[in-house]
Short mmCIF file of C-alpha atoms and ligand atoms in Angstrom, two decimals:
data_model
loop_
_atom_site.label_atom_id
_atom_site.label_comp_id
_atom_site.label_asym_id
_atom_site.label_seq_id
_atom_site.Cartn_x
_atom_site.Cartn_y
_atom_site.Cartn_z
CA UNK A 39 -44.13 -66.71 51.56
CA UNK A 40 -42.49 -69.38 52.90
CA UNK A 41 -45.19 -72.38 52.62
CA UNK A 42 -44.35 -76.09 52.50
CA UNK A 43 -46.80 -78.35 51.09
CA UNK A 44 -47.66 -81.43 53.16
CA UNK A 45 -45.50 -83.86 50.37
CA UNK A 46 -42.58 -81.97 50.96
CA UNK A 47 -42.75 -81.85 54.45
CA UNK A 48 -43.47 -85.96 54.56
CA UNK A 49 -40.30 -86.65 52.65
CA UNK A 50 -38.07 -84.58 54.16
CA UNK A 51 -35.11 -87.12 53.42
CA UNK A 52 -35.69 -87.57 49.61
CA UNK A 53 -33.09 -85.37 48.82
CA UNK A 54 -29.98 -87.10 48.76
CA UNK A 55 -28.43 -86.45 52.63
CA UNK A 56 -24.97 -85.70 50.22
CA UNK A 57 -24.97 -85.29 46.28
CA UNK A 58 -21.77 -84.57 44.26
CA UNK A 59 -22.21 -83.91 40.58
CA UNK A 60 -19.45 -83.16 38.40
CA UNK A 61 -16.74 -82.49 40.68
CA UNK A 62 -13.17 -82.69 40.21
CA UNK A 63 -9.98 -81.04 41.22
CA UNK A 64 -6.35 -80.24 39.96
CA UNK A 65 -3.51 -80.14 41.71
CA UNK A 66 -0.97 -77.10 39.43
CA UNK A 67 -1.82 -78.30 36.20
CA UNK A 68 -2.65 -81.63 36.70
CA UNK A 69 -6.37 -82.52 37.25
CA UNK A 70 -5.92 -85.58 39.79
CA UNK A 71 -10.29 -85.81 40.52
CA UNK A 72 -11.98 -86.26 37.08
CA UNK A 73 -15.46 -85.07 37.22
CA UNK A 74 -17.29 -87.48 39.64
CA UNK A 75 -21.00 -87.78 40.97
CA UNK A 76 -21.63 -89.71 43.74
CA UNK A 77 -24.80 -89.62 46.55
CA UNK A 78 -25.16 -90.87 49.86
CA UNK A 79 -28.86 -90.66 51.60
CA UNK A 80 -29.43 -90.15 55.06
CA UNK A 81 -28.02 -93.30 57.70
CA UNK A 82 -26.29 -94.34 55.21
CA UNK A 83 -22.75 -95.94 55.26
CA UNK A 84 -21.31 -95.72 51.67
CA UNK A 85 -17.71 -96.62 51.05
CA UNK A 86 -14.85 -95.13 48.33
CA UNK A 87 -12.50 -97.96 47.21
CA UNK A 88 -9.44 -97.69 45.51
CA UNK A 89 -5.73 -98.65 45.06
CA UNK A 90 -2.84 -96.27 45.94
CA UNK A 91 -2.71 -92.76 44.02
CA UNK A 92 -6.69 -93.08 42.87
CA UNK A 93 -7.70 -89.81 44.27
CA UNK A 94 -9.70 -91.10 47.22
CA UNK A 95 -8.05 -88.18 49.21
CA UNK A 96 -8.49 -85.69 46.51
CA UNK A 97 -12.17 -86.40 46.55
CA UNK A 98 -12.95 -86.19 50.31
CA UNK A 99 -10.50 -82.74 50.43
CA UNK A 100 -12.52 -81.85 47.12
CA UNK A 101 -16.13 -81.94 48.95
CA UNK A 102 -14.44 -80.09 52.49
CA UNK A 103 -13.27 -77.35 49.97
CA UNK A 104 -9.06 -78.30 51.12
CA UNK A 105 -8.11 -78.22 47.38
CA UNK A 106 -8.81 -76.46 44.33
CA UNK A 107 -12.32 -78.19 43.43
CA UNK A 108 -15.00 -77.39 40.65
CA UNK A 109 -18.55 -79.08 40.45
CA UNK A 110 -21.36 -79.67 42.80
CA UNK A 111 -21.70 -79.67 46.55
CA UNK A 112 -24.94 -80.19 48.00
CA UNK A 113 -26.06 -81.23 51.56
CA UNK A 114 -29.51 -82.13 52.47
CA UNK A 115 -30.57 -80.48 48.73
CA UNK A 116 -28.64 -77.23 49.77
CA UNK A 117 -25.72 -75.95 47.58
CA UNK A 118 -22.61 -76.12 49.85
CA UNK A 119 -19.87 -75.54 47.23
CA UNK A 120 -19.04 -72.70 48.17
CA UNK A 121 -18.88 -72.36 51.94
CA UNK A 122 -15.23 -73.09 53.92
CA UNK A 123 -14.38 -76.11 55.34
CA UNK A 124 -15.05 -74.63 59.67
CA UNK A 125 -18.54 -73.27 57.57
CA UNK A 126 -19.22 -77.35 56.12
CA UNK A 127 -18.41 -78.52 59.95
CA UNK A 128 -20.83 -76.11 61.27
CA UNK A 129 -23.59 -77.27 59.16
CA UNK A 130 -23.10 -81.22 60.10
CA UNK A 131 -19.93 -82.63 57.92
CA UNK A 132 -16.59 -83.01 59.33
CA UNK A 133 -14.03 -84.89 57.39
CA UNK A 134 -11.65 -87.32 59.65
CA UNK A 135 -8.21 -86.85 57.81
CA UNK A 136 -5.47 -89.62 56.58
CA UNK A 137 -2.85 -89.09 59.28
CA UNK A 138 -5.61 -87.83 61.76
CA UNK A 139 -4.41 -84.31 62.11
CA UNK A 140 -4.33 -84.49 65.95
CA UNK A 141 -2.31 -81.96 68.22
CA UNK A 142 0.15 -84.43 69.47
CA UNK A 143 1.48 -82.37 72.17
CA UNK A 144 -2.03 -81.44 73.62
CA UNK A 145 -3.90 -84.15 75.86
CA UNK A 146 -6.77 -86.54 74.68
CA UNK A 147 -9.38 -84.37 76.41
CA UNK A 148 -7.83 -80.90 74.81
CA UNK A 149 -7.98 -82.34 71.19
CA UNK A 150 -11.59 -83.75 72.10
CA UNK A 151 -12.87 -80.27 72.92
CA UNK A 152 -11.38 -79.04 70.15
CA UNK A 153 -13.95 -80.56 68.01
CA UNK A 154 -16.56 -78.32 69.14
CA UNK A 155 -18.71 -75.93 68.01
CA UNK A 156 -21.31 -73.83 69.23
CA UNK A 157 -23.38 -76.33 71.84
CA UNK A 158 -24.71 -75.77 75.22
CA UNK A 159 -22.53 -77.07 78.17
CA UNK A 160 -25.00 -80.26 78.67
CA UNK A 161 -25.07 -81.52 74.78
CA UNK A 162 -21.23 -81.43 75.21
CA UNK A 163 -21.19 -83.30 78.81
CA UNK A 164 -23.77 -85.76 76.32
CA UNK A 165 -21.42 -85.93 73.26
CA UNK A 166 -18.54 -86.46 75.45
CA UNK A 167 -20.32 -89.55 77.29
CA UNK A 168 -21.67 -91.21 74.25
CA UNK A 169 -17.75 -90.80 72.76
CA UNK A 170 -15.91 -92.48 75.86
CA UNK A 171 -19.11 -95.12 75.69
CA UNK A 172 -17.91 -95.51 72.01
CA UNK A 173 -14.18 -95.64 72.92
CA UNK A 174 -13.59 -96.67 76.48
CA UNK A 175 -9.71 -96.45 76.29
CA UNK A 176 -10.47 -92.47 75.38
CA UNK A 177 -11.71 -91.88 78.62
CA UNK A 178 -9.01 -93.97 80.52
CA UNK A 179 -6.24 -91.91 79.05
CA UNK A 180 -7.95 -88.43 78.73
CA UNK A 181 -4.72 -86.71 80.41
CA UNK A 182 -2.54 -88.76 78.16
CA UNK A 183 -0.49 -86.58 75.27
CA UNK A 184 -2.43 -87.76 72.09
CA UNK A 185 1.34 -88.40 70.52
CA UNK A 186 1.88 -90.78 72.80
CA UNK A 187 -1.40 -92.80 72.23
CA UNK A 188 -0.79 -95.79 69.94
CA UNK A 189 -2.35 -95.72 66.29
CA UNK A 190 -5.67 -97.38 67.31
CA UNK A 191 -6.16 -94.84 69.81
CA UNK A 192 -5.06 -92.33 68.17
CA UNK A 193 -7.74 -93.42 65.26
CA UNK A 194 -10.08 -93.22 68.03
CA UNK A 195 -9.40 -90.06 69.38
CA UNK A 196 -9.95 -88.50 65.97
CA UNK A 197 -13.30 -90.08 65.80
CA UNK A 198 -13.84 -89.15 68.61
CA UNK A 199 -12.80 -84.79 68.05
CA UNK A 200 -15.16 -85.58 64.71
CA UNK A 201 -18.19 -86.79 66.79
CA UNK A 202 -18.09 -83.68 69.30
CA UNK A 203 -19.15 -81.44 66.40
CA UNK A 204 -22.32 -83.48 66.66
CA UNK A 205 -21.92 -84.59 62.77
CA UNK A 206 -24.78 -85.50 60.45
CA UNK A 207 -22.25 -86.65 57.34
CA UNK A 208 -18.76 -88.22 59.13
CA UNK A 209 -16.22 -88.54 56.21
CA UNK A 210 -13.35 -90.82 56.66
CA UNK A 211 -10.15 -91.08 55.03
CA UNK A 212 -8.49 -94.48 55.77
CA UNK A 213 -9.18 -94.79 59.48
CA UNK A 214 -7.36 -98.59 58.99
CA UNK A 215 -4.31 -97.21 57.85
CA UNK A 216 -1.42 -98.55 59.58
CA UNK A 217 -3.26 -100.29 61.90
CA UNK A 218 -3.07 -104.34 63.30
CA UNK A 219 -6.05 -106.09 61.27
CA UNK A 220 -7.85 -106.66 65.39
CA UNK A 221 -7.49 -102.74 65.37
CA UNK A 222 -8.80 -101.56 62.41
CA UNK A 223 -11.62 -104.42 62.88
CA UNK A 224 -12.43 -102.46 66.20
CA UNK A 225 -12.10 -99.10 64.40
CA UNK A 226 -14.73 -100.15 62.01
CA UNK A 227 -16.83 -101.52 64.44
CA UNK A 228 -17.66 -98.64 65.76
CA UNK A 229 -18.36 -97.12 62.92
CA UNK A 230 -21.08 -99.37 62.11
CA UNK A 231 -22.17 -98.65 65.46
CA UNK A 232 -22.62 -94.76 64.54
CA UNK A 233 -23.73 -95.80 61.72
CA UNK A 234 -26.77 -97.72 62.95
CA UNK A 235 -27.52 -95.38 65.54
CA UNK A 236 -28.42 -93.30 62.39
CA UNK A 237 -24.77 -90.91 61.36
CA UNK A 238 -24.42 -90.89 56.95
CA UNK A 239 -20.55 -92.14 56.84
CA UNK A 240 -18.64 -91.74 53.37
CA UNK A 241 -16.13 -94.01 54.23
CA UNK A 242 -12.68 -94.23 52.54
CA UNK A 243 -10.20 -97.06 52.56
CA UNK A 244 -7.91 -99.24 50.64
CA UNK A 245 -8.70 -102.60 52.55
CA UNK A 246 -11.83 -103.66 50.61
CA UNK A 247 -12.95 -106.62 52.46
CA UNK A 248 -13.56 -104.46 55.84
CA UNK A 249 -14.75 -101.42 54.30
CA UNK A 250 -17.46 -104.18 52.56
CA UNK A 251 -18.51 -105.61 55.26
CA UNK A 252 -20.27 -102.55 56.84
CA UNK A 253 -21.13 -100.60 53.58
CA UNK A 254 -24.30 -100.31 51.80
CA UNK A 255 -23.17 -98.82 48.42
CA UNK A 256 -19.26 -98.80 47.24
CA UNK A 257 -17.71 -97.03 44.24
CA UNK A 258 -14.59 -97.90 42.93
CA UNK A 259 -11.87 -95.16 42.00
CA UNK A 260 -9.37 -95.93 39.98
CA UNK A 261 -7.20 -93.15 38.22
CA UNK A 262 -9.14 -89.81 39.03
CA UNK A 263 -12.41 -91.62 38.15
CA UNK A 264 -15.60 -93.62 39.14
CA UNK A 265 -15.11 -96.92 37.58
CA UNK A 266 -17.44 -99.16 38.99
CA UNK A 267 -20.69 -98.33 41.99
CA UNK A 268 -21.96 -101.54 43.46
CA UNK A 269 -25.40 -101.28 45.42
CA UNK A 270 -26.42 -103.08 48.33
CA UNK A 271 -26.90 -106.40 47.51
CA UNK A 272 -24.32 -106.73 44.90
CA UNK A 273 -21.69 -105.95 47.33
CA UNK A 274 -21.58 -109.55 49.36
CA UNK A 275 -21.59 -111.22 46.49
CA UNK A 276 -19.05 -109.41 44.50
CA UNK A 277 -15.81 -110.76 44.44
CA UNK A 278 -13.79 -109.16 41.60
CA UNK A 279 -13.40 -105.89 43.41
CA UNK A 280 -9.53 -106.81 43.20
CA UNK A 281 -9.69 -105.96 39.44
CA UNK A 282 -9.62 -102.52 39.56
CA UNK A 283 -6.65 -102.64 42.01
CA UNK A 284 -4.50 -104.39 39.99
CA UNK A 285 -5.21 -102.84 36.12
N1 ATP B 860 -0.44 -81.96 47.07
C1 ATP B 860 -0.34 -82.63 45.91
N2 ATP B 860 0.31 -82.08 44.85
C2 ATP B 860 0.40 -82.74 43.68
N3 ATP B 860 -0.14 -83.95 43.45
C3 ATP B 860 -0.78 -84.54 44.46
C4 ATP B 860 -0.92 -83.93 45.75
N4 ATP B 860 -1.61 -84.76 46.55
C5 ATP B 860 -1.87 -85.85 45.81
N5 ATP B 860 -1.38 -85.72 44.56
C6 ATP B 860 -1.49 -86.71 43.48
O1 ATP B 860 -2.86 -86.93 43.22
C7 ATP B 860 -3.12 -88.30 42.93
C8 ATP B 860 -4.23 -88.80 43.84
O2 ATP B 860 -3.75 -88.76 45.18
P1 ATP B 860 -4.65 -89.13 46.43
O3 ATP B 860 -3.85 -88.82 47.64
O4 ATP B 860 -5.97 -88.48 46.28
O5 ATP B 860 -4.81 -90.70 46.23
P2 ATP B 860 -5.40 -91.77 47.25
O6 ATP B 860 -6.38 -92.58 46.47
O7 ATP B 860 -5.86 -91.13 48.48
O8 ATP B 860 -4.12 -92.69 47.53
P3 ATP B 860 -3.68 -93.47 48.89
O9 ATP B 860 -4.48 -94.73 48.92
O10 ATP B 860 -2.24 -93.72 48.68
O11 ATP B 860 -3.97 -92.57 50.06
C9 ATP B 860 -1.80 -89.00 43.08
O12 ATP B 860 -1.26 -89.19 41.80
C10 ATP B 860 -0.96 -88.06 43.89
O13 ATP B 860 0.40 -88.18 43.56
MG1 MG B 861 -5.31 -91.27 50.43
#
């Protein structure tokens, strides 16, 4: 019997949209992640802070399943620990790597198709639309080589391959790296933008103040470990964030 009682079917987004408990990962010997638990509900924008080495990395490759990870993976309530990373993309998370991963010899519009998965011709003529409405400059240069784009648009062009697989859960690793502060300003824009428009974004970054600005949770890694979550509300008002950077 497969019966759902009226409560349940009310409160379909009580369940935490993505829930880690207890997860951690080693690199050889050395075990970089200490066991972490962190939760991000549905349209929400939560961001991982942290200074150099922290294991902000670690913990976004941890929940795609790129590294040696133990602990708890769930997704809308459902145990995803085990499934491959193409499997996680499938169900609605795709991960947006440090260093972008783009084919640099292949055009804008080949990496952008690369994103996607199993959709009907017209949902990818809509994805595709609502990505150049996102990025402009994407669609201007869609015949372009993607190594020749420069690092904002490169930024944007991996957004943009992410967003084709029609995401529920975007995570982000750095997306401001290496970027001109006006850049990374626009890159972030537009991630509020998704954001509003109703994607859950686990968003990673060194640059506090920016990552702030759009977030409505934060946790603070220092080490391998959760050392400090600020919830909405705390976060404009918290200034000692710099802290953690610096013991
Ligand atoms: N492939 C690897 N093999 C061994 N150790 C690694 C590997 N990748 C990362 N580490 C180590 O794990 C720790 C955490 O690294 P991680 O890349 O997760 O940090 P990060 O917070 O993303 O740092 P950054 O802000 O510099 O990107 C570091 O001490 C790093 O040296
Ligand atoms: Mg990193």
């Amino acid at each position: 019997m497969t019966e759902t009682t009226p409560m349940t079917e009310k409160t379909p987004s009580a369940a935490p949209l993505l829930e880690i408990r207890g997860l951690s990962a080693t690199y050889g010997q050395v075990r970089v992640l200490k066991p972490t638990n962190l939760s991000l509900f549905e349209g929400e924008l939560v961001t991982v802070l942290g200074p150099n080495g922290a294991g902000k990395t670690t913990l976004v490759r941890a929940i795609m399943r790129l590294v040696k990870a133990q602990g708890e993976v769930r997704f809308k309530g459902e145990d995803v620990g085990r499934l491959a990373t193409h499997d996680l993309a499938k169900r609605g998370i795709v991960l947006v790597l440090e260093g972008r991963g783009l084919f640099g010899s292949m055009t804008v519009q080949e990496n952008i198709n690369l994103g996607a998965y199993t959709a009907t011709r017209v949902e990818l003529q809509e994805r595709r639309a609502r990505i150049f409405e996102l990025f402009p400059r994407l669609k201007e240069r869609l015949h372009q080589q993607s190594a020749s784009l420069s690092g904002g648009e490169q930024q944007m062009l991996a957004i943009g391959r992410a967003l084709m697989a029609d995401p529920k859960l975007l995570l982000l690793d750095e997306p401001s790296l290496g970027l001109a502060p006006r850049v990374a300003a626009e890159i972030l824009r537009a991630l509020g933008q998704l954001n509003k428009a109703g994607l859950g974004i686990l968003l990673v970054e060194q640059k506090a103040p920016l990552a702030l600005k759009l977030a409505r949770r934060a946790y603070v890694l220092t080490l391998g470990r959760v050392v400090k979550e600020l919830e909405a509300g705390e976060i404009g008002s918290h200034h000692d964030i710099a802290q953690y950077y610096f013991s």
